[in-house]
Short mmCIF file of C-alpha atoms and ligand atoms in Angstrom, two decimals:
data_model
loop_
_atom_site.label_atom_id
_atom_site.label_comp_id
_atom_site.label_asym_id
_atom_site.label_seq_id
_atom_site.Cartn_x
_atom_site.Cartn_y
_atom_site.Cartn_z
CA MET A 1 14.98 1.77 10.57
CA TYR A 2 18.43 3.31 11.01
CA VAL A 3 20.04 5.02 8.03
CA GLU A 4 23.32 6.92 7.79
CA SER A 5 22.58 10.62 7.87
CA PRO A 6 23.22 12.55 4.67
CA ARG A 7 26.82 13.42 5.45
CA TYR A 8 27.92 14.65 2.09
CA THR A 9 25.80 16.60 -0.37
CA GLU A 10 26.84 18.05 -3.70
CA ARG A 11 24.86 20.84 -5.26
CA PHE A 12 24.14 21.09 -8.94
CA GLY A 13 21.99 24.15 -9.44
CA SER A 14 18.85 23.54 -7.38
CA VAL A 15 19.54 19.81 -7.05
CA ARG A 16 20.95 18.54 -3.77
CA ILE A 17 22.65 15.27 -4.66
CA ASN A 18 23.26 13.22 -1.53
CA ASP A 19 26.07 10.70 -1.53
CA ILE A 20 25.31 7.08 -0.70
CA GLN A 21 23.69 6.48 2.69
CA LYS A 22 23.77 2.93 4.00
CA VAL A 23 20.96 1.25 5.85
CA ILE A 24 22.45 0.53 9.28
CA ALA A 25 19.58 -1.56 10.62
CA LEU A 26 16.23 -2.55 9.18
CA ASP A 27 14.31 -1.83 12.36
CA SER A 28 14.71 0.75 15.09
CA GLY A 29 12.28 -0.48 17.72
CA LEU A 30 9.49 1.32 19.51
CA LYS A 31 11.42 3.01 22.30
CA THR A 32 12.85 6.41 21.54
CA GLU A 33 15.74 6.75 23.97
CA ILE A 34 18.06 7.43 21.10
CA PRO A 35 19.77 10.83 20.87
CA PRO A 36 17.86 13.25 18.63
CA HIS A 37 17.90 13.28 14.84
CA GLY A 38 21.30 13.02 13.27
CA ALA A 39 23.32 12.18 16.36
CA MET A 40 26.36 9.95 15.65
CA GLY A 41 25.82 10.30 11.93
CA VAL A 42 22.81 8.03 12.01
CA VAL A 43 19.16 8.93 11.48
CA LYS A 44 16.49 6.97 13.29
CA ILE A 45 13.34 6.69 11.24
CA CYS A 46 10.50 5.71 13.54
CA GLU A 47 8.00 3.07 12.58
CA ASP A 48 5.20 5.67 12.76
CA THR A 49 7.01 7.87 10.30
CA ILE A 50 7.54 4.99 7.89
CA LYS A 51 3.85 4.05 8.10
CA LYS A 52 2.78 7.66 7.63
CA PHE A 53 4.60 7.84 4.29
CA GLU A 54 3.59 4.35 3.19
CA GLU A 55 -0.04 5.41 3.41
CA LYS A 56 0.59 8.14 0.87
CA LEU A 57 2.61 5.91 -1.44
CA ALA A 58 1.54 3.99 -4.52
CA VAL A 59 3.89 1.14 -5.43
CA VAL A 60 3.86 0.40 -9.14
CA VAL A 61 4.91 -3.07 -10.29
CA PRO A 62 5.63 -3.28 -14.03
CA VAL A 63 5.48 -6.88 -15.15
CA LYS A 64 5.90 -8.74 -18.41
CA ASN A 65 5.81 -12.52 -18.51
CA GLU A 66 7.69 -13.06 -15.28
CA LYS A 67 7.37 -16.34 -13.38
CA LEU A 68 4.17 -16.22 -11.35
CA LYS A 69 6.00 -17.33 -8.20
CA LEU A 70 8.26 -14.30 -8.43
CA PHE A 71 5.34 -11.96 -8.97
CA GLU A 72 3.51 -13.44 -5.98
CA GLY A 73 6.57 -13.00 -3.81
CA VAL A 74 7.02 -9.39 -4.88
CA ILE A 75 3.45 -8.33 -4.09
CA SER A 76 3.63 -10.11 -0.74
CA GLY A 77 6.61 -7.94 0.19
CA ILE A 78 4.92 -4.58 -0.39
CA PRO A 79 3.93 -2.98 2.94
CA HIS A 80 0.24 -3.24 3.72
CA ASP A 81 -0.53 0.48 3.75
CA CYS A 82 0.79 1.17 0.25
CA LEU A 83 -1.54 1.07 -2.70
CA ILE A 84 -0.30 -1.59 -5.16
CA ILE A 85 -0.66 -0.76 -8.84
CA VAL A 86 0.30 -3.59 -11.19
CA VAL A 87 0.78 -2.68 -14.83
CA SER A 88 1.14 -5.83 -16.86
CA ASN A 89 2.16 -6.36 -20.44
CA SER A 90 2.07 -10.13 -20.12
CA HIS A 91 0.76 -12.39 -22.85
CA ARG A 92 -2.90 -13.25 -22.85
CA GLU A 93 -2.53 -16.16 -25.28
CA PRO A 94 -2.10 -19.12 -25.52
CA VAL A 95 -2.06 -18.94 -21.73
CA ASP A 96 -3.66 -15.89 -20.13
CA ARG A 97 -0.76 -14.87 -17.93
CA PHE A 98 -2.42 -11.57 -17.09
CA ARG A 99 -5.38 -13.51 -15.70
CA MET A 100 -3.04 -15.54 -13.51
CA GLU A 101 -1.44 -12.36 -12.18
CA ARG A 102 -4.82 -10.83 -11.47
CA ASP A 103 -5.99 -13.95 -9.64
CA ALA A 104 -2.87 -14.00 -7.50
CA LEU A 105 -3.28 -10.33 -6.62
CA ASN A 106 -6.99 -10.78 -5.95
CA GLN A 107 -6.29 -13.63 -3.58
CA MET A 108 -3.70 -11.73 -1.61
CA CYS A 109 -5.90 -8.64 -1.35
CA ARG A 110 -8.94 -10.63 -0.28
CA TYR A 111 -7.12 -12.47 2.49
CA THR A 112 -5.30 -9.41 3.78
CA TYR A 113 -8.04 -6.79 3.34
CA ARG A 114 -6.21 -4.40 1.13
CA GLN A 115 -6.74 -2.47 -2.06
CA ALA A 116 -4.82 -2.80 -5.32
CA TYR A 117 -5.26 -2.01 -8.98
CA ILE A 118 -4.20 -4.11 -11.92
CA VAL A 119 -4.23 -2.85 -15.49
CA HIS A 120 -3.18 -4.48 -18.73
CA GLN A 121 -0.93 -2.29 -20.84
CA LYS A 122 -2.96 -3.12 -23.95
CA ASP A 123 -6.33 -2.32 -22.34
CA SER A 124 -8.32 -0.39 -24.95
CA PHE A 125 -10.24 1.66 -22.40
CA VAL A 126 -7.00 2.89 -20.84
CA ALA A 127 -5.69 3.72 -24.32
CA GLU A 128 -8.84 5.79 -24.96
CA ALA A 129 -8.36 7.70 -21.72
CA ILE A 130 -4.75 8.38 -22.67
CA LYS A 131 -5.85 9.59 -26.09
CA LYS A 132 -8.38 11.90 -24.44
CA ALA A 133 -5.57 13.34 -22.33
CA GLY A 134 -3.67 14.14 -25.53
CA TYR A 135 -0.82 11.79 -24.60
CA ASP A 136 -0.49 10.52 -28.19
CA GLU A 137 3.19 9.62 -28.08
CA LEU A 138 2.34 6.87 -25.61
CA LEU A 139 0.25 5.10 -28.26
CA ASP A 140 1.28 2.84 -31.16
CA GLU A 141 -0.14 2.48 -34.69
CA ASP A 142 -3.01 0.36 -33.35
CA GLY A 143 -3.98 3.09 -30.90
CA LEU A 144 -2.92 1.01 -27.91
CA VAL A 145 -0.20 1.87 -25.41
CA ARG A 146 3.27 1.04 -26.76
CA ASP A 147 5.30 -1.85 -25.40
CA GLY A 148 7.93 -1.06 -22.81
CA LYS A 149 8.53 -0.81 -19.13
CA ALA A 150 8.55 3.00 -19.28
CA GLU A 151 5.11 3.15 -20.85
CA GLY A 152 3.87 0.79 -18.12
CA MET A 153 5.38 3.12 -15.53
CA VAL A 154 3.51 6.08 -16.99
CA ILE A 155 0.19 4.22 -16.77
CA GLY A 156 1.05 3.45 -13.14
CA LEU A 157 1.81 7.10 -12.54
CA LEU A 158 -1.50 8.25 -13.99
CA MET A 159 -3.33 5.67 -11.86
CA ALA A 160 -1.49 6.85 -8.73
CA LYS A 161 -2.57 10.39 -9.51
CA LEU A 162 -6.14 9.17 -9.94
CA ALA A 163 -5.95 7.48 -6.54
CA GLU A 164 -4.75 10.80 -5.07
CA LYS A 165 -1.46 9.46 -3.76
CA GLU A 166 1.40 11.83 -2.97
CA TYR A 167 4.31 9.52 -3.68
CA ILE A 168 5.10 6.86 -6.23
CA GLY A 169 7.67 4.07 -6.05
CA PHE A 170 8.63 1.33 -8.50
CA VAL A 171 9.66 -2.26 -7.86
CA ASP A 172 10.44 -4.85 -10.53
CA ALA A 173 8.43 -8.05 -10.61
CA ASP A 174 11.40 -10.36 -11.24
CA ASN A 175 12.82 -10.23 -7.71
CA TYR A 176 13.46 -13.52 -5.89
CA SER A 177 13.34 -12.02 -2.45
CA PRO A 178 10.11 -10.60 -0.96
CA GLY A 179 12.11 -9.36 2.03
CA SER A 180 14.16 -7.05 -0.15
CA ILE A 181 10.97 -5.58 -1.64
CA LEU A 182 9.89 -4.74 1.90
CA GLU A 183 13.24 -3.09 2.46
CA TYR A 184 13.07 -1.04 -0.77
CA VAL A 185 9.71 0.41 0.20
CA ARG A 186 10.84 1.18 3.75
CA ILE A 187 13.81 2.97 2.25
CA TYR A 188 11.48 4.99 0.03
CA ALA A 189 9.49 6.07 3.09
CA ALA A 190 12.68 6.83 5.03
CA ALA A 191 14.01 9.05 2.23
CA PHE A 192 10.74 10.98 1.94
CA SER A 193 10.92 11.68 5.65
CA MET A 194 14.45 13.07 5.25
CA GLY A 195 13.58 15.31 2.29
CA LYS A 196 13.39 19.02 2.93
CA SER A 197 11.70 19.79 -0.37
CA PRO A 198 8.36 18.53 -1.72
CA TYR A 199 10.39 17.57 -4.80
CA VAL A 200 12.23 14.45 -3.76
CA MET A 201 13.60 11.33 -5.44
CA VAL A 202 15.27 8.27 -3.95
CA ARG A 203 17.27 5.71 -5.89
CA ILE A 204 18.36 2.35 -4.54
CA LEU A 205 21.90 1.01 -4.61
CA TRP A 206 22.07 -2.72 -3.99
CA HIS A 207 24.37 -3.97 -1.31
CA TYR A 208 25.45 -6.87 -3.48
CA LYS A 209 24.14 -8.51 -6.59
CA PRO A 210 25.24 -12.14 -6.26
CA LYS A 211 26.35 -14.12 -9.29
CA PHE A 212 25.83 -17.85 -9.27
CA SER A 213 28.27 -19.80 -11.39
CA GLY A 214 29.63 -22.78 -9.55
CA GLY A 215 29.97 -20.90 -6.27
CA THR A 216 28.40 -17.60 -5.29
CA TYR A 217 30.20 -14.32 -5.78
CA PHE A 218 28.78 -11.20 -4.15
CA LYS A 219 29.39 -8.68 -6.87
CA LYS A 220 29.02 -5.02 -6.03
CA TRP A 221 29.28 -3.17 -9.30
CA GLY A 222 28.02 -4.34 -12.68
CA ARG A 223 29.53 -3.29 -15.99
CA VAL A 224 26.42 -1.38 -17.06
CA SER A 225 25.99 0.61 -13.86
CA GLU A 226 29.69 1.40 -13.61
CA THR A 227 29.79 2.78 -17.14
CA THR A 228 26.53 4.71 -16.83
CA ASN A 229 27.60 6.31 -13.55
CA ARG A 230 30.95 7.28 -15.01
CA CYS A 231 29.30 9.10 -17.90
CA PHE A 232 26.86 10.86 -15.56
CA ASN A 233 29.73 12.03 -13.40
CA SER A 234 31.63 13.25 -16.43
CA LEU A 235 28.57 15.29 -17.44
CA ILE A 236 28.32 16.93 -14.02
CA SER A 237 32.07 17.51 -13.74
CA SER A 238 32.16 19.25 -17.11
CA ARG A 239 29.47 21.69 -15.95
CA THR A 240 30.77 22.41 -12.46
CA GLY A 241 34.48 22.26 -13.24
CA PHE A 242 35.04 19.92 -10.29
CA GLU A 243 35.59 16.25 -10.89
CA THR A 244 33.08 14.14 -9.02
CA ASN A 245 31.89 10.58 -8.52
CA ILE A 246 28.70 11.50 -6.68
CA ILE A 247 26.32 9.60 -8.99
CA LYS A 248 26.21 5.93 -8.08
CA THR A 249 22.65 5.00 -9.10
CA GLY A 250 22.38 6.09 -12.74
CA ASN A 251 20.49 2.96 -13.74
CA ALA A 252 18.53 2.32 -10.56
CA GLY A 253 15.31 0.56 -11.50
CA GLU A 254 14.09 0.59 -7.93
CA HIS A 255 13.35 4.22 -7.22
CA ALA A 256 10.62 6.47 -5.90
CA MET A 257 9.63 10.11 -5.90
CA SER A 258 6.98 12.61 -4.95
CA LEU A 259 4.20 12.85 -7.52
CA LYS A 260 4.88 16.57 -7.70
CA LEU A 261 8.30 15.72 -9.13
CA ALA A 262 7.11 12.71 -11.15
CA GLU A 263 4.70 14.92 -13.09
CA LEU A 264 7.50 17.20 -14.22
CA LEU A 265 9.72 14.51 -15.74
CA PRO A 266 9.61 13.01 -19.22
CA TYR A 267 9.70 9.21 -19.54
CA ALA A 268 11.96 7.73 -22.20
CA SER A 269 11.00 4.41 -23.75
CA GLY A 270 12.56 1.10 -22.87
CA TYR A 271 15.51 0.97 -20.54
CA ALA A 272 16.34 4.62 -21.04
CA VAL A 273 13.69 5.58 -18.53
CA GLU A 274 15.62 5.71 -15.27
CA PRO A 275 18.75 7.47 -16.60
CA GLN A 276 16.51 9.89 -18.52
CA GLU A 277 14.81 10.94 -15.28
CA LEU A 278 18.19 12.00 -13.89
CA VAL A 279 19.21 13.70 -17.13
CA SER A 280 15.95 15.67 -17.09
CA ILE A 281 16.40 16.66 -13.47
CA PHE A 282 19.82 18.05 -14.33
CA GLU A 283 18.52 19.77 -17.45
CA GLN A 284 15.58 21.42 -15.70
CA PHE A 285 17.13 22.16 -12.32
CA GLY A 286 20.92 21.98 -12.76
CA GLY A 287 21.15 25.71 -13.39
CA SER A 288 22.99 25.54 -16.75
CA LEU A 289 19.92 25.59 -18.97
CA PRO A 290 16.73 27.66 -18.59
CA SER A 291 15.06 26.45 -15.40
CA GLY A 292 11.94 24.39 -14.86
CA PRO A 293 9.12 25.60 -12.58
CA ASP A 294 9.97 28.37 -10.09
CA ASP A 295 8.55 26.37 -7.22
CA VAL A 296 11.24 23.72 -7.65
CA VAL A 297 13.96 26.31 -7.89
CA ARG A 298 12.63 27.87 -4.66
CA HIS A 299 12.44 24.61 -2.69
CA GLY A 300 15.31 22.80 -4.34
CA LEU A 301 15.21 19.12 -5.15
CA ASP A 302 16.45 16.36 -2.84
CA LEU A 303 18.07 13.39 -4.49
CA PHE A 304 18.85 10.47 -2.18
CA GLN A 305 20.88 7.37 -3.00
CA ILE A 306 20.45 4.68 -0.39
CA GLU A 307 22.23 1.37 -0.09
CA THR A 308 20.22 -1.66 1.00
CA ARG A 309 21.09 -4.39 3.47
CA ASN A 310 19.54 -7.14 1.35
CA PRO A 311 21.36 -8.42 -1.72
CA HIS A 312 19.54 -8.05 -5.01
CA LEU A 313 18.46 -11.39 -6.45
CA HIS A 314 16.66 -11.10 -9.74
CA GLU A 315 16.25 -12.88 -13.05
CA GLU A 316 19.38 -12.59 -15.16
CA LYS A 317 18.40 -11.78 -18.70
CA GLY A 318 21.73 -12.15 -20.48
CA THR A 319 24.36 -10.06 -22.25
CA GLU A 320 22.17 -8.79 -25.05
CA HIS A 321 19.71 -7.36 -22.55
CA LEU A 322 22.57 -5.69 -20.65
CA ASN A 323 23.98 -4.21 -23.85
CA GLY A 324 20.58 -2.82 -24.73
CA MET A 325 20.35 -1.28 -21.30
CA LEU A 326 23.77 0.31 -21.58
CA LEU A 327 23.03 1.71 -25.04
CA ASP A 328 19.60 3.08 -24.09
CA GLY A 329 20.93 4.62 -20.89
CA LEU A 330 23.95 6.30 -22.43
CA SER A 331 21.92 7.61 -25.36
CA THR A 332 19.90 9.74 -22.91
CA ILE A 333 23.10 11.41 -21.71
CA TYR A 334 24.57 11.69 -25.21
CA HIS A 335 21.50 13.39 -26.65
CA SER A 336 21.03 15.81 -23.78
CA PRO A 337 21.68 19.49 -24.54
CA LEU A 338 23.79 19.41 -21.36
CA CYS A 339 26.25 16.89 -22.81
CA ASP A 340 29.70 18.29 -23.60
CA ARG A 341 32.18 17.05 -26.19
CA GLU A 342 34.34 15.11 -23.77
CA THR A 343 31.43 13.22 -22.28
CA LYS A 344 30.20 12.41 -25.78
CA GLN A 345 33.61 11.03 -26.63
CA LEU A 346 33.67 9.02 -23.42
CA ILE A 347 30.27 7.51 -24.27
CA ILE A 348 31.29 6.54 -27.78
CA SER A 349 34.60 5.07 -26.62
CA GLN A 350 32.90 3.05 -23.87
CA LEU A 351 30.26 1.71 -26.24
CA THR A 352 32.75 0.73 -28.91
CA ALA A 353 35.17 -0.81 -26.40
CA GLN A 354 32.31 -2.91 -25.02
CA LYS A 355 31.34 -3.85 -28.57
CA THR A 356 27.87 -2.41 -28.16
CA LEU A 357 28.26 0.08 -30.98
CA LYS A 358 30.13 0.14 -34.29
CA SER A 359 29.74 3.81 -35.18
CA LYS A 360 28.18 6.79 -33.52
CA LYS A 361 25.47 6.95 -36.16
CA GLU A 362 23.96 3.96 -34.40
CA LEU A 363 23.26 5.85 -31.21
CA PRO A 364 19.66 6.88 -31.78
CA ALA A 365 17.94 9.43 -29.57
CA PRO A 366 15.47 7.86 -27.15
CA HIS A 367 11.73 8.07 -27.74
CA ILE A 368 10.55 10.57 -25.16
CA ASN A 369 7.09 10.66 -23.60
CA ARG A 370 6.35 14.19 -22.40
CA PRO A 371 6.01 14.96 -18.69
CA PRO A 372 2.49 14.17 -17.45
CA SER A 373 2.18 17.83 -16.39
CA GLN A 374 2.04 18.71 -20.09
CA VAL A 375 -0.96 16.53 -20.88
CA ASP A 376 -4.54 16.83 -19.69
CA ILE A 377 -4.50 14.51 -16.68
CA ARG A 378 -7.97 15.65 -15.63
CA GLU A 379 -9.39 14.38 -18.90
CA PHE A 380 -7.70 11.02 -18.26
CA ALA A 381 -9.21 10.94 -14.77
CA ARG A 382 -12.67 11.90 -16.00
CA HIS A 383 -12.65 9.08 -18.51
CA MET A 384 -11.22 6.47 -16.12
CA ASP A 385 -13.40 7.34 -13.15
CA SER A 386 -16.49 5.58 -14.48
CA ARG A 387 -14.70 2.25 -14.73
CA LEU A 388 -12.07 2.54 -12.03
CA GLU A 389 -13.78 -0.17 -9.99
CA THR A 390 -13.16 -2.75 -12.73
CA TYR A 391 -9.40 -2.32 -12.31
CA SER A 392 -9.58 -3.09 -8.62
CA ALA A 393 -7.92 -6.39 -7.73
CA LEU A 394 -11.02 -7.22 -5.69
CA HIS A 395 -13.36 -6.83 -8.65
CA GLU A 396 -15.01 -10.09 -9.67
CA GLU A 397 -16.10 -10.49 -13.26
P1 LIG B 1 16.22 -5.13 -15.47
O1 LIG B 1 15.86 -5.78 -14.19
O2 LIG B 1 16.28 -3.66 -15.35
O3 LIG B 1 17.39 -5.75 -16.10
O4 LIG B 1 15.04 -5.31 -16.53
P2 LIG B 1 13.86 -6.36 -16.55
O5 LIG B 1 13.81 -6.94 -17.90
O6 LIG B 1 13.95 -7.28 -15.39
O7 LIG B 1 12.58 -5.43 -16.41
C1 LIG B 1 12.23 -4.73 -15.27
C2 LIG B 1 10.76 -4.92 -14.94
O8 LIG B 1 9.94 -4.39 -15.98
C3 LIG B 1 10.36 -6.39 -14.78
O9 LIG B 1 9.44 -6.50 -13.73
C4 LIG B 1 9.71 -6.71 -16.13
O10 LIG B 1 8.75 -7.75 -16.04
C5 LIG B 1 9.04 -5.39 -16.46
N1 LIG B 1 8.80 -5.14 -17.90
C6 LIG B 1 9.63 -5.38 -18.95
N2 LIG B 1 9.04 -4.99 -20.12
C7 LIG B 1 7.81 -4.49 -19.79
C8 LIG B 1 6.71 -3.93 -20.56
O11 LIG B 1 6.72 -3.83 -21.79
N3 LIG B 1 5.61 -3.51 -19.84
C9 LIG B 1 5.53 -3.64 -18.47
N4 LIG B 1 4.39 -3.20 -17.88
N5 LIG B 1 6.53 -4.16 -17.75
C10 LIG B 1 7.66 -4.58 -18.39
CO1 LIG B 2 15.25 -7.48 -13.62
#
């Protein structure tokens, strides 16, 4: 794969925020007659390097009642050497959709000789293990894991830790194009290889997100991402005193990071999760507030934003869904101790102009699940170990 080299990097405390790097070509061949690393502003990431990182990577697929064909396509696009972890919150009645997902995953794994795990979000044994770890905020009144993509992501993270992976990446299950899933994961591997620090995160920017209404329009920026990015940039500018537009992936659902970093971040419920990760990185490592762990401050943190070649084709879930996403995302910025008055005003004015909010009283703080490093992960592992086999996609009942 060829990717633009990180040509422009802004620093915010210990965080090295790299500007967008485009994928130049999806494959770079076997021969290595290319000038060394970085020549001509392009980095060649060898196939061996990509494979080396894929082996250490767990790819988590959160899914809730998506069309089975889409789910099948998504899992078929995940590189062979990655461990797939599906966390499903799909209905089990009247039709057992979870069963259908498990069967599809089982079939693919059997035919292609690979390993995968699949867990239902409402699995009572998993809930018990989470309780044992002291991760109570993840549970609802019934003692089961709460609804929400973020909560599914946390289960995936704990499973990745259990499987002793070093990296974790997320891909949504509602993607129409298996080829773009393959590209996302290759980008994750490419970014890890470019990171200088063991604390690394990569967020995907889509080349285009086509809209189909009559004809096809290849739209680049959506309303939600544009607004979220603007508020992020206002937050950074207010702290550094230099206006910036460095953040272009505030909402990125497709993203990946080292587990070392993943364990240090809190996970906000619902669609606040991805923006909250960035907010927390800036809070802990941006240098304005008391710092997170010394080791991160020593190594720094590499944040990559990489633009795909493939367009993003996914299920459109309507205006209400988008408004919810905007509100959840901006509330993470608004309620951060980093947020200054001007950014707060910007958030409120954007939300009222877009008719998402009537008054600022309606901007509730997100529900935050503590960083996994603050719970007893070993207790979770001890409890899960005895039954881990039953979550394997190859397990037959
Ligand atoms: P968007 O693509 O960010 O607009 O949001 P989606 O509604 O498409 O959700 C992203 C992914 O999370 C999809 O694969 C959904 O099926 C999945 N998802 C949504 N809600 C839940 C949930 O409660 N639990 C799990 N495990 N996955 C969910
Ligand atoms: Co989607």
